[in-house]
mmCIF file of C-alpha atoms and ligand atoms in Angstrom:
data_model
loop_
_atom_site.group_PDB
_atom_site.id
_atom_site.type_symbol
_atom_site.label_atom_id
_atom_site.label_comp_id
_atom_site.label_asym_id
_atom_site.label_seq_id
_atom_site.Cartn_x
_atom_site.Cartn_y
_atom_site.Cartn_z
ATOM 1 C CA UNK X 171 0.000 0.000 0.000
ATOM 2 C CA UNK X 172 1.320 3.450 -0.736
ATOM 3 C CA UNK X 173 1.419 6.057 2.028
ATOM 4 C CA UNK X 174 -1.365 8.093 0.404
ATOM 5 C CA UNK X 175 -3.773 5.167 0.276
ATOM 6 C CA UNK X 176 -3.664 4.704 4.025
ATOM 7 C CA UNK X 177 -6.633 6.183 5.783
ATOM 8 C CA UNK X 178 -7.888 6.056 9.298
ATOM 9 C CA UNK X 179 -11.551 5.821 8.419
ATOM 10 C CA UNK X 180 -12.580 4.646 11.840
ATOM 11 C CA UNK X 181 -13.464 7.919 13.564
ATOM 12 C CA UNK X 182 -13.567 6.167 16.899
ATOM 13 C CA UNK X 183 -9.799 5.583 16.879
ATOM 14 C CA UNK X 184 -8.080 7.551 19.604
ATOM 15 C CA UNK X 185 -5.194 9.781 18.574
ATOM 16 C CA UNK X 186 -1.832 8.894 20.104
ATOM 17 C CA UNK X 187 0.635 11.456 21.483
ATOM 18 C CA UNK X 188 3.783 11.277 19.342
ATOM 19 C CA UNK X 189 6.037 12.720 22.038
ATOM 20 C CA UNK X 190 7.135 9.913 24.342
ATOM 21 C CA UNK X 191 6.816 7.089 21.817
ATOM 22 C CA UNK X 192 9.942 5.034 21.217
ATOM 23 C CA UNK X 193 11.016 4.617 17.606
ATOM 24 C CA UNK X 194 9.990 0.970 17.806
ATOM 25 C CA UNK X 195 6.484 1.962 18.889
ATOM 26 C CA UNK X 196 6.155 4.407 15.999
ATOM 27 C CA UNK X 197 7.436 1.778 13.545
ATOM 28 C CA UNK X 198 4.892 -0.713 14.882
ATOM 29 C CA UNK X 199 1.984 1.707 14.455
ATOM 30 C CA UNK X 200 3.090 2.678 10.949
ATOM 31 C CA UNK X 201 3.565 -0.984 9.997
ATOM 32 C CA UNK X 202 0.142 -1.864 11.400
ATOM 33 C CA UNK X 203 -1.452 0.728 9.153
ATOM 34 C CA UNK X 204 0.254 -0.765 6.147
ATOM 35 C CA UNK X 205 3.668 0.840 5.606
ATOM 36 C CA UNK X 206 6.493 -1.422 4.526
ATOM 37 C CA UNK X 207 9.095 -2.076 7.230
ATOM 38 C CA UNK X 208 11.797 0.008 5.552
ATOM 39 C CA UNK X 209 9.503 2.979 4.966
ATOM 40 C CA UNK X 210 8.119 2.770 8.502
ATOM 41 C CA UNK X 211 11.683 2.899 9.889
ATOM 42 C CA UNK X 212 12.561 5.871 7.706
ATOM 43 C CA UNK X 213 9.407 7.736 8.748
ATOM 44 C CA UNK X 214 10.004 7.010 12.444
ATOM 45 C CA UNK X 215 13.526 8.472 12.106
ATOM 46 C CA UNK X 216 12.149 11.559 10.398
ATOM 47 C CA UNK X 217 9.450 12.064 13.023
ATOM 48 C CA UNK X 218 11.925 11.761 15.900
ATOM 49 C CA UNK X 219 14.225 14.214 14.167
ATOM 50 C CA UNK X 220 11.473 16.792 13.765
ATOM 51 C CA UNK X 221 10.221 16.406 17.295
ATOM 52 C CA UNK X 222 13.441 16.133 19.309
ATOM 53 C CA UNK X 223 16.184 17.725 17.191
ATOM 54 C CA UNK X 224 14.164 20.498 15.551
ATOM 55 C CA UNK X 225 11.566 20.959 18.292
ATOM 56 C CA UNK X 226 8.684 21.035 15.814
ATOM 57 C CA UNK X 227 5.188 20.581 17.235
ATOM 58 C CA UNK X 228 3.225 20.935 13.987
ATOM 59 C CA UNK X 229 3.112 18.277 11.267
ATOM 60 C CA UNK X 230 2.704 21.005 8.645
ATOM 61 C CA UNK X 231 6.261 22.189 9.322
ATOM 62 C CA UNK X 232 7.790 18.799 8.508
ATOM 63 C CA UNK X 233 9.138 19.787 5.119
ATOM 64 C CA UNK X 234 10.423 16.380 3.986
ATOM 65 C CA UNK X 235 7.037 14.712 4.428
ATOM 66 C CA UNK X 236 4.504 14.888 1.584
ATOM 67 C CA UNK X 237 1.195 16.632 2.182
ATOM 68 C CA UNK X 238 -0.925 13.505 1.845
ATOM 69 C CA UNK X 239 1.142 11.545 4.303
ATOM 70 C CA UNK X 240 1.017 14.455 6.757
ATOM 71 C CA UNK X 241 -2.765 14.097 6.621
ATOM 72 C CA UNK X 242 -2.426 10.394 7.370
ATOM 73 C CA UNK X 243 -0.101 11.115 10.303
ATOM 74 C CA UNK X 244 -2.616 13.585 11.729
ATOM 75 C CA UNK X 245 -5.250 10.872 11.714
ATOM 76 C CA UNK X 246 -3.175 8.749 14.077
ATOM 77 C CA UNK X 247 -0.913 11.054 16.068
ATOM 78 C CA UNK X 248 -0.869 14.458 17.667
ATOM 79 C CA UNK X 249 1.850 16.643 19.160
ATOM 80 C CA UNK X 250 0.913 19.032 21.919
ATOM 81 C CA UNK X 251 2.678 21.377 24.280
ATOM 82 C CA UNK X 252 1.530 22.310 27.769
ATOM 83 C CA UNK X 253 -0.001 25.718 28.370
ATOM 84 C CA UNK X 254 2.384 28.075 30.164
ATOM 85 C CA UNK X 255 0.256 29.226 33.100
ATOM 86 C CA UNK X 256 3.053 31.308 34.588
ATOM 87 C CA UNK X 257 6.745 32.044 34.312
ATOM 88 C CA UNK X 258 8.645 33.530 37.234
ATOM 89 C CA UNK X 259 12.240 34.693 36.993
ATOM 90 C CA UNK X 260 14.322 34.893 40.167
ATOM 91 C CA UNK X 261 16.864 37.645 40.669
ATOM 92 C CA UNK X 262 19.545 34.931 40.303
ATOM 93 C CA UNK X 263 18.185 34.021 36.833
ATOM 94 C CA UNK X 264 16.413 30.831 37.910
ATOM 95 C CA UNK X 265 13.071 30.355 36.126
ATOM 96 C CA UNK X 266 10.055 28.526 37.396
ATOM 97 C CA UNK X 267 7.252 27.596 35.035
ATOM 98 C CA UNK X 268 3.822 26.340 35.862
ATOM 99 C CA UNK X 269 2.804 24.121 32.968
ATOM 100 C CA UNK X 270 -0.775 22.943 32.494
ATOM 101 C CA UNK X 271 -1.189 19.609 30.806
ATOM 102 C CA UNK X 272 -4.570 19.152 29.266
ATOM 103 C CA UNK X 273 -5.128 16.541 26.640
ATOM 104 C CA UNK X 274 -7.944 17.791 24.443
ATOM 105 C CA UNK X 275 -7.985 14.426 22.728
ATOM 106 C CA UNK X 276 -8.788 12.813 26.056
ATOM 107 C CA UNK X 277 -11.048 15.273 27.867
ATOM 108 C CA UNK X 278 -11.882 12.651 30.486
ATOM 109 C CA UNK X 279 -8.378 13.120 31.969
ATOM 110 C CA UNK X 280 -8.421 16.116 34.343
ATOM 111 C CA UNK X 281 -5.883 18.873 33.622
ATOM 112 C CA UNK X 282 -2.867 18.988 35.946
ATOM 113 C CA UNK X 283 -0.433 21.759 36.804
ATOM 114 C CA UNK X 284 3.237 20.889 36.990
ATOM 115 C CA UNK X 285 6.225 22.937 38.121
ATOM 116 C CA UNK X 286 9.488 22.818 36.175
ATOM 117 C CA UNK X 287 12.567 24.843 37.117
ATOM 118 C CA UNK X 288 15.510 26.055 35.026
ATOM 119 C CA UNK X 289 18.785 26.853 36.794
ATOM 120 C CA UNK X 290 21.264 28.695 34.558
ATOM 121 C CA UNK X 291 24.986 28.877 35.298
ATOM 122 C CA UNK X 292 27.791 30.357 33.205
ATOM 123 C CA UNK X 293 28.719 27.192 31.384
ATOM 124 C CA UNK X 294 25.694 25.012 31.909
ATOM 125 C CA UNK X 295 21.955 25.022 32.407
ATOM 126 C CA UNK X 296 20.075 22.490 34.502
ATOM 127 C CA UNK X 297 16.417 21.651 34.116
ATOM 128 C CA UNK X 298 14.681 20.260 37.188
ATOM 129 C CA UNK X 299 11.886 18.020 35.924
ATOM 130 C CA UNK X 300 8.846 16.632 37.759
ATOM 131 C CA UNK X 301 7.802 12.980 37.589
ATOM 132 C CA UNK X 302 4.476 13.137 39.442
ATOM 133 C CA UNK X 303 1.896 15.707 40.473
ATOM 134 C CA UNK X 304 2.135 15.633 44.257
ATOM 135 C CA UNK X 305 3.800 12.658 45.941
ATOM 136 C CA UNK X 306 2.654 9.539 47.792
ATOM 137 C CA UNK X 307 5.456 10.079 50.288
ATOM 138 C CA UNK X 308 5.272 12.553 53.111
ATOM 139 C CA UNK X 309 8.824 13.628 53.908
ATOM 140 C CA UNK X 310 8.408 16.115 56.731
ATOM 141 C CA UNK X 311 10.712 18.817 55.308
ATOM 142 C CA UNK X 312 9.306 18.832 51.746
ATOM 143 C CA UNK X 313 6.492 21.029 50.458
ATOM 144 C CA UNK X 314 5.578 18.571 47.672
ATOM 145 C CA UNK X 315 5.068 15.971 50.404
ATOM 146 C CA UNK X 316 2.110 17.995 51.712
ATOM 147 C CA UNK X 317 0.310 17.586 48.370
ATOM 148 C CA UNK X 318 -1.396 14.230 47.917
ATOM 149 C CA UNK X 319 -0.460 12.318 44.805
ATOM 150 C CA UNK X 320 -2.741 13.547 42.024
ATOM 151 C CA UNK X 321 -1.293 11.245 39.415
ATOM 152 C CA UNK X 322 1.826 9.966 37.693
ATOM 153 C CA UNK X 323 2.977 11.978 34.698
ATOM 154 C CA UNK X 324 3.083 10.151 31.382
ATOM 155 C CA UNK X 325 6.322 9.810 29.395
ATOM 156 C CA UNK X 326 4.864 12.440 27.058
ATOM 157 C CA UNK X 327 4.361 14.893 29.921
ATOM 158 C CA UNK X 328 7.836 14.285 31.353
ATOM 159 C CA UNK X 329 9.476 14.887 27.961
ATOM 160 C CA UNK X 330 7.172 17.797 27.174
ATOM 161 C CA UNK X 331 8.516 19.685 30.192
ATOM 162 C CA UNK X 332 11.947 19.492 28.544
ATOM 163 C CA UNK X 333 10.661 20.292 25.036
ATOM 164 C CA UNK X 334 8.628 23.253 26.275
ATOM 165 C CA UNK X 335 11.548 24.598 28.321
ATOM 166 C CA UNK X 336 13.846 24.274 25.287
ATOM 167 C CA UNK X 337 11.301 26.133 23.178
ATOM 168 C CA UNK X 338 10.960 28.944 25.728
ATOM 169 C CA UNK X 339 14.744 29.196 26.100
ATOM 170 C CA UNK X 340 15.394 29.255 22.361
ATOM 171 C CA UNK X 341 17.235 25.956 22.590
ATOM 172 C CA UNK X 342 16.087 24.607 19.209
ATOM 173 C CA UNK X 343 17.403 25.585 15.740
ATOM 174 C CA UNK X 344 16.046 28.898 14.382
ATOM 175 C CA UNK X 345 14.860 30.172 17.775
ATOM 176 C CA UNK X 346 16.525 32.984 19.681
ATOM 177 C CA UNK X 347 17.350 33.145 23.363
ATOM 178 C CA UNK X 348 15.198 35.336 25.601
ATOM 179 C CA UNK X 349 17.295 38.349 26.587
ATOM 180 C CA UNK X 350 16.523 38.275 30.293
ATOM 181 C CA UNK X 351 18.113 35.915 32.804
ATOM 182 C CA UNK X 352 21.566 34.407 32.807
ATOM 183 C CA UNK X 353 21.134 31.762 30.144
ATOM 184 C CA UNK X 354 24.428 30.441 28.678
ATOM 185 C CA UNK X 355 25.271 32.181 25.377
ATOM 186 C CA UNK X 356 23.873 31.039 22.040
ATOM 187 C CA UNK X 357 26.962 28.989 21.215
ATOM 188 C CA UNK X 358 26.051 26.584 23.972
ATOM 189 C CA UNK X 359 22.956 24.597 24.699
ATOM 190 C CA UNK X 360 20.684 26.346 27.200
ATOM 191 C CA UNK X 361 19.869 22.991 28.789
ATOM 192 C CA UNK X 362 22.913 20.782 29.337
ATOM 193 C CA UNK X 363 21.751 18.801 32.369
ATOM 194 C CA UNK X 364 18.532 17.231 33.601
ATOM 195 C CA UNK X 365 17.747 16.432 37.211
ATOM 196 C CA UNK X 366 14.674 14.412 38.170
ATOM 197 C CA UNK X 367 14.326 16.471 41.334
ATOM 198 C CA UNK X 368 11.052 18.275 40.783
ATOM 199 C CA UNK X 369 7.718 17.128 42.134
ATOM 200 C CA UNK X 370 7.302 13.458 42.929
ATOM 201 C CA UNK X 371 9.239 10.262 43.481
ATOM 202 C CA UNK X 372 10.575 9.128 40.081
ATOM 203 C CA UNK X 373 11.027 5.494 41.094
ATOM 204 C CA UNK X 374 7.302 5.261 41.878
ATOM 205 C CA UNK X 375 6.636 6.136 38.237
ATOM 206 C CA UNK X 376 9.357 3.892 36.909
ATOM 207 C CA UNK X 377 8.099 2.933 33.442
ATOM 208 C CA UNK X 378 7.235 6.448 32.318
ATOM 209 C CA UNK X 379 10.421 7.947 33.755
ATOM 210 C CA UNK X 380 12.462 5.223 32.071
ATOM 211 C CA UNK X 381 10.822 5.748 28.696
ATOM 212 C CA UNK X 382 11.272 9.536 28.902
ATOM 213 C CA UNK X 383 14.915 9.379 29.999
ATOM 214 C CA UNK X 384 15.833 6.826 27.344
ATOM 215 C CA UNK X 385 14.497 9.232 24.702
ATOM 216 C CA UNK X 386 16.210 12.211 26.376
ATOM 217 C CA UNK X 387 19.551 10.377 26.308
ATOM 218 C CA UNK X 388 19.213 8.810 22.843
ATOM 219 C CA UNK X 389 21.629 10.258 20.279
ATOM 220 C CA UNK X 390 18.671 10.605 17.884
ATOM 221 C CA UNK X 391 16.435 11.998 20.615
ATOM 222 C CA UNK X 392 17.402 14.903 22.865
ATOM 223 C CA UNK X 393 20.960 13.633 22.855
ATOM 224 C CA UNK X 394 21.786 14.431 26.483
ATOM 225 C CA UNK X 395 24.529 12.243 27.914
ATOM 226 C CA UNK X 396 23.424 9.858 30.677
ATOM 227 C CA UNK X 397 26.196 11.365 32.779
ATOM 228 C CA UNK X 398 24.316 14.665 32.636
ATOM 229 C CA UNK X 399 21.012 13.214 33.762
ATOM 230 C CA UNK X 400 20.495 12.591 37.481
ATOM 231 C CA UNK X 401 17.621 10.745 39.065
ATOM 232 C CA UNK X 402 17.014 11.522 42.733
ATOM 233 C CA UNK X 403 15.193 9.070 44.968
ATOM 234 C CA UNK X 404 14.096 9.068 48.580
ATOM 235 C CA UNK X 405 15.212 5.428 48.650
ATOM 236 C CA UNK X 406 12.822 3.084 46.858
ATOM 237 C CA UNK X 407 15.276 0.202 47.302
ATOM 238 C CA UNK X 408 13.694 -2.451 45.030
ATOM 239 C CA UNK X 409 13.916 -0.120 42.025
ATOM 240 C CA UNK X 410 17.472 1.127 42.490
ATOM 241 C CA UNK X 411 19.240 -1.746 40.748
ATOM 242 C CA UNK X 412 16.615 -1.701 37.985
ATOM 243 C CA UNK X 413 17.166 2.047 37.485
ATOM 244 C CA UNK X 414 20.888 1.443 37.014
ATOM 245 C CA UNK X 415 20.582 -1.458 34.626
ATOM 246 C CA UNK X 416 17.585 -0.262 32.594
ATOM 247 C CA UNK X 417 18.029 3.525 32.562
ATOM 248 C CA UNK X 418 21.719 3.943 33.435
ATOM 249 C CA UNK X 419 21.629 7.591 34.491
ATOM 250 C CA UNK X 420 23.409 9.119 37.489
ATOM 251 C CA UNK X 421 21.842 8.415 40.868
ATOM 252 C CA UNK X 422 21.228 10.753 43.781
ATOM 253 C CA UNK X 423 19.967 9.518 47.143
ATOM 254 C CA UNK X 424 18.093 11.732 49.588
ATOM 255 C CA UNK X 425 19.822 10.480 52.731
ATOM 256 C CA UNK X 426 19.355 13.433 55.128
ATOM 257 C CA UNK X 427 19.960 11.443 58.331
ATOM 258 C CA UNK X 428 22.553 8.984 59.609
ATOM 259 C CA UNK X 429 20.382 7.069 62.095
ATOM 260 C CA UNK X 430 17.231 5.093 61.341
ATOM 261 C CA UNK X 431 15.366 6.773 64.208
ATOM 262 C CA UNK X 432 15.767 10.205 62.677
ATOM 263 C CA UNK X 433 15.424 9.070 59.067
ATOM 264 C CA UNK X 434 12.130 7.324 59.919
ATOM 265 C CA UNK X 435 10.869 10.681 61.118
ATOM 266 C CA UNK X 436 12.129 12.736 58.158
ATOM 267 C CA UNK X 437 11.572 10.224 55.364
ATOM 268 C CA UNK X 438 8.898 7.744 56.462
ATOM 269 C CA UNK X 439 9.771 5.350 53.613
ATOM 270 C CA UNK X 440 12.859 4.540 55.716
ATOM 271 C CA UNK X 441 10.651 2.349 57.914
ATOM 272 C CA UNK X 442 10.204 0.072 54.927
ATOM 273 C CA UNK X 443 13.760 0.263 53.618
ATOM 274 C CA UNK X 444 16.194 1.329 56.361
ATOM 275 C CA UNK X 445 19.615 2.900 55.866
ATOM 276 C CA UNK X 446 21.498 -0.407 55.738
ATOM 277 C CA UNK X 447 19.297 -1.777 52.920
ATOM 278 C CA UNK X 448 19.534 1.533 51.085
ATOM 279 C CA UNK X 449 23.329 1.647 51.238
ATOM 280 C CA UNK X 450 23.571 -2.019 50.196
ATOM 281 C CA UNK X 451 21.486 -1.197 47.116
ATOM 282 C CA UNK X 452 23.825 1.738 46.414
ATOM 283 C CA UNK X 453 26.917 -0.477 46.658
ATOM 284 C CA UNK X 454 25.350 -2.718 44.014
ATOM 285 C CA UNK X 455 24.305 0.130 41.692
ATOM 286 C CA UNK X 456 25.221 -1.007 38.169
ATOM 287 C CA UNK X 457 28.066 0.987 36.636
ATOM 288 C CA UNK X 458 29.174 2.477 39.974
ATOM 289 C CA UNK X 459 32.845 3.523 39.933
ATOM 290 C CA UNK X 460 35.017 6.408 41.045
ATOM 291 C CA UNK X 461 34.218 8.065 37.731
ATOM 292 C CA UNK X 462 30.468 7.488 38.186
ATOM 293 C CA UNK X 463 29.694 8.249 41.800
ATOM 294 C CA UNK X 464 26.401 8.361 43.649
ATOM 295 C CA UNK X 465 25.417 11.770 45.033
ATOM 296 C CA UNK X 466 24.148 11.696 48.607
ATOM 297 C CA UNK X 467 21.888 14.634 49.372
ATOM 298 C CA UNK X 468 21.748 15.897 52.935
ATOM 299 C CA UNK X 469 19.369 18.715 53.832
ATOM 300 C CA UNK X 470 20.686 20.900 56.668
ATOM 301 C CA UNK X 471 18.028 21.187 59.389
ATOM 302 C CA UNK X 472 18.866 23.352 62.379
ATOM 303 C CA UNK X 473 19.392 21.338 65.558
ATOM 304 C CA UNK X 474 18.039 18.196 63.917
ATOM 305 C CA UNK X 475 20.751 16.547 61.807
ATOM 306 C CA UNK X 476 23.561 19.120 61.717
ATOM 307 C CA UNK X 477 25.983 18.208 64.551
ATOM 308 C CA UNK X 478 29.686 17.377 64.143
ATOM 309 C CA UNK X 479 28.857 13.798 65.157
ATOM 310 C CA UNK X 480 26.314 13.600 62.343
ATOM 311 C CA UNK X 481 28.964 14.775 59.871
ATOM 312 C CA UNK X 482 31.486 12.214 61.082
ATOM 313 C CA UNK X 483 28.923 9.418 60.961
ATOM 314 C CA UNK X 484 27.931 10.464 57.440
ATOM 315 C CA UNK X 485 31.512 10.181 56.245
ATOM 316 C CA UNK X 486 31.887 6.821 57.996
ATOM 317 C CA UNK X 487 28.682 5.408 56.477
ATOM 318 C CA UNK X 488 29.738 6.314 52.944
ATOM 319 C CA UNK X 489 33.392 5.325 53.303
ATOM 320 C CA UNK X 490 33.303 2.375 50.921
ATOM 321 C CA UNK X 491 30.837 3.745 48.359
ATOM 322 C CA UNK X 492 32.120 5.883 45.452
ATOM 323 C CA UNK X 493 30.155 8.997 46.388
ATOM 324 C CA UNK X 494 29.734 12.746 46.363
ATOM 325 C CA UNK X 495 28.056 14.577 49.214
ATOM 326 C CA UNK X 496 25.703 17.462 48.559
ATOM 327 C CA UNK X 497 24.710 19.517 51.597
ATOM 328 C CA UNK X 498 21.461 21.342 50.823
ATOM 329 C CA UNK X 499 20.560 24.346 52.986
ATOM 330 C CA UNK X 500 16.938 23.736 54.000
ATOM 331 C CA UNK X 501 14.554 25.812 51.880
ATOM 332 C CA UNK X 502 11.604 26.987 53.934
ATOM 333 C CA UNK X 503 7.991 26.997 52.745
ATOM 334 C CA UNK X 504 4.862 28.403 54.412
ATOM 335 C CA UNK X 505 4.492 26.887 57.918
ATOM 336 C CA UNK X 506 7.365 24.447 57.388
ATOM 337 C CA UNK X 507 8.298 22.753 60.661
ATOM 338 C CA UNK X 508 12.082 23.278 60.396
ATOM 339 C CA UNK X 509 14.650 26.020 60.123
ATOM 340 C CA UNK X 510 17.755 26.018 58.004
ATOM 341 C CA UNK X 511 20.981 25.408 59.953
ATOM 342 C CA UNK X 512 23.091 28.517 60.611
ATOM 343 C CA UNK X 513 25.630 29.243 57.922
ATOM 344 C CA UNK X 514 28.500 28.648 60.418
ATOM 345 C CA UNK X 515 27.123 25.215 61.245
ATOM 346 C CA UNK X 516 26.745 24.333 57.563
ATOM 347 C CA UNK X 517 30.343 25.402 56.953
ATOM 348 C CA UNK X 518 31.630 23.418 59.931
ATOM 349 C CA UNK X 519 29.697 20.359 58.736
ATOM 350 C CA UNK X 520 31.033 21.026 55.222
ATOM 351 C CA UNK X 521 34.627 21.201 56.560
ATOM 352 C CA UNK X 522 34.384 17.781 58.183
ATOM 353 C CA UNK X 523 32.988 16.331 54.965
ATOM 354 C CA UNK X 524 35.605 18.220 52.954
ATOM 355 C CA UNK X 525 38.505 16.911 55.055
ATOM 356 C CA UNK X 526 37.242 13.406 54.320
ATOM 357 C CA UNK X 527 37.904 14.121 50.631
ATOM 358 C CA UNK X 528 34.579 15.416 49.289
ATOM 359 C CA UNK X 529 35.104 18.608 47.259
ATOM 360 C CA UNK X 530 32.689 21.584 47.414
ATOM 361 C CA UNK X 531 29.878 19.796 49.195
ATOM 362 C CA UNK X 532 27.530 22.754 49.857
ATOM 363 C CA UNK X 533 24.799 23.382 47.267
ATOM 364 C CA UNK X 534 24.038 27.064 46.679
ATOM 365 C CA UNK X 535 20.291 27.603 47.018
ATOM 366 C CA UNK X 536 18.812 28.941 43.769
ATOM 367 C CA UNK X 537 15.504 30.631 43.078
ATOM 368 C CA UNK X 538 14.441 30.829 46.737
ATOM 369 C CA UNK X 539 12.723 34.198 46.142
ATOM 370 C CA UNK X 540 10.290 32.590 43.690
ATOM 371 C CA UNK X 541 9.866 29.357 45.698
ATOM 372 C CA UNK X 542 11.732 27.422 43.047
ATOM 373 C CA UNK X 543 14.417 25.859 45.255
ATOM 374 C CA UNK X 544 14.609 22.154 46.194
ATOM 375 C CA UNK X 545 11.549 20.988 48.049
ATOM 376 C CA UNK X 546 9.519 24.170 47.538
ATOM 377 C CA UNK X 547 7.443 22.942 44.615
ATOM 378 C CA UNK X 548 3.750 22.368 45.074
ATOM 379 C CA UNK X 549 0.965 22.951 42.577
ATOM 380 C CA UNK X 550 -2.703 23.551 43.262
ATOM 381 C CA UNK X 551 -3.883 20.508 41.312
ATOM 382 C CA UNK X 552 -6.074 18.196 43.302
ATOM 383 C CA UNK X 553 -7.113 14.668 42.781
ATOM 384 C CA UNK X 554 -10.294 14.584 40.661
ATOM 385 C CA UNK X 555 -13.326 13.947 42.824
ATOM 386 C CA UNK X 556 -15.236 10.821 41.900
ATOM 387 C CA UNK X 557 -18.553 11.880 40.491
ATOM 388 C CA UNK X 558 -21.698 9.798 40.822
ATOM 389 C CA UNK X 559 -22.491 9.816 37.138
ATOM 390 C CA UNK X 560 -19.177 8.256 36.150
HETATM 391 N N1 SAH H 710 11.405 12.511 45.372
HETATM 392 C C1 SAH H 710 12.767 12.586 45.052
HETATM 393 C C2 SAH H 710 13.130 13.744 44.153
HETATM 394 C C3 SAH H 710 12.469 15.076 44.417
HETATM 395 S S1 SAH H 710 13.005 16.003 45.770
HETATM 396 C C4 SAH H 710 13.598 12.625 46.309
HETATM 397 O O1 SAH H 710 13.032 12.775 47.383
HETATM 398 O O2 SAH H 710 14.804 12.452 46.205
HETATM 399 C C5 SAH H 710 14.620 16.630 45.312
HETATM 400 C C6 SAH H 710 15.534 16.883 46.520
HETATM 401 O O3 SAH H 710 15.096 18.018 47.294
HETATM 402 C C7 SAH H 710 15.589 15.709 47.496
HETATM 403 O O4 SAH H 710 16.906 15.478 47.919
HETATM 404 C C8 SAH H 710 14.750 16.225 48.634
HETATM 405 O O5 SAH H 710 15.036 15.532 49.812
HETATM 406 C C9 SAH H 710 15.160 17.673 48.676
HETATM 407 N N2 SAH H 710 14.252 18.541 49.437
HETATM 408 C C10 SAH H 710 12.933 18.358 49.667
HETATM 409 N N3 SAH H 710 12.448 19.391 50.406
HETATM 410 C C11 SAH H 710 13.472 20.238 50.640
HETATM 411 C C12 SAH H 710 13.568 21.501 51.303
HETATM 412 N N4 SAH H 710 12.526 22.076 51.846
HETATM 413 N N5 SAH H 710 14.790 22.098 51.333
HETATM 414 C C13 SAH H 710 15.853 21.531 50.726
HETATM 415 N N6 SAH H 710 15.811 20.354 50.065
HETATM 416 C C14 SAH H 710 14.627 19.703 50.025
HETATM 417 FE FE1 SF4 H 711 8.226 13.116 47.701
HETATM 418 FE FE2 SF4 H 711 10.881 13.563 47.379
HETATM 419 FE FE3 SF4 H 711 9.306 15.364 48.614
HETATM 420 FE FE4 SF4 H 711 9.852 13.059 49.827
HETATM 421 S S1 SF4 H 711 11.327 14.670 49.283
HETATM 422 S S2 SF4 H 711 7.835 14.031 49.697
HETATM 423 S S3 SF4 H 711 9.895 11.658 48.089
HETATM 424 S S4 SF4 H 711 9.171 14.727 46.477
#
């Protein structure tokens, strides 16, 4: 069958989002509608190139695809971008967007609002991406933890945060950079690094996060090196090994306490998987070496976990794991139950960690003035109420 003879005459067929489909999935759909294997492969390559390399979100702009076949594609697929509900720019150049995902092809799915943060530095730009709306976990120091899980984000929605940010930052061919903020110059990519550190626990949305990150790191996709993608987890032990072998990105662990008593209080998931189990899983993380270390995050909470003894115990616990330590000054949110440790205390803690061989362990807070810093994200989306007439 030629491409122009193919027609989706069944009006009941649901359109499929193109963003987030692997090449294999696109090839399968195109083959199922009658394209020969070789043509289907060629078309899948072209579609990926338009979507991920050129950032195109309109089939009509795909200049190497004939008009008739564009019509066919539109009968099976769609490409959408989230609505930008708001953009805030911090005085340090950090940007926080509130993206609204609403799938007009599936009106039965309630719209959700998602926060995505861009952190520019001189030579790199990091995008902090969300994996869920809200979180099932209730870490006591985290604002997202006060928002019930609304739902997992799809692979399309995870990737679309990156695509939309690239579009807004002029990070696709033929777009120009916005002239406010401290975005790296036009000779560099605006987004060089991805951290899965926005809203939600990525390992509780494993399949969608995996699919999105494999496309982000594919040389034909967004082409970001796996060494520049970091997945942060509160410690979902059974998925750690799987994350290493199936996704292969850098791992960050939200440790935050050196005793189970305290960690149970801060990160309740510790009751299920205590520190020993967590560190055992880290030791077995596939690909772990001195060149590919695990980052251990440690939020500095005044009078709670910030003593010299805590610092020494931290260094002792991590002694035989290739690791980096990242001390995060606590970022407050309305009515948060903790205070950030004094700067002197953070520096003293940092010195102990530093003397043990960990370079520059203190993370500079970014975007605090617009509530864009770690742990400050929370959207107003709520879980859809069950209606009687459903
Ligand atoms: N759910 C994942 C990833 C999202 S949170 C996780 O917990 O790892 C990203 C990082 O921000 C985690 O290390 C988290 O512990 C930290 N964080 C949460 N709330 C914070 C706050 N108020 N101040 C500083 N860091 C915080
Ligand atoms: Fe969820 Fe991470 Fe916040 Fe804990 S710290 S509530 S796991 S987003």
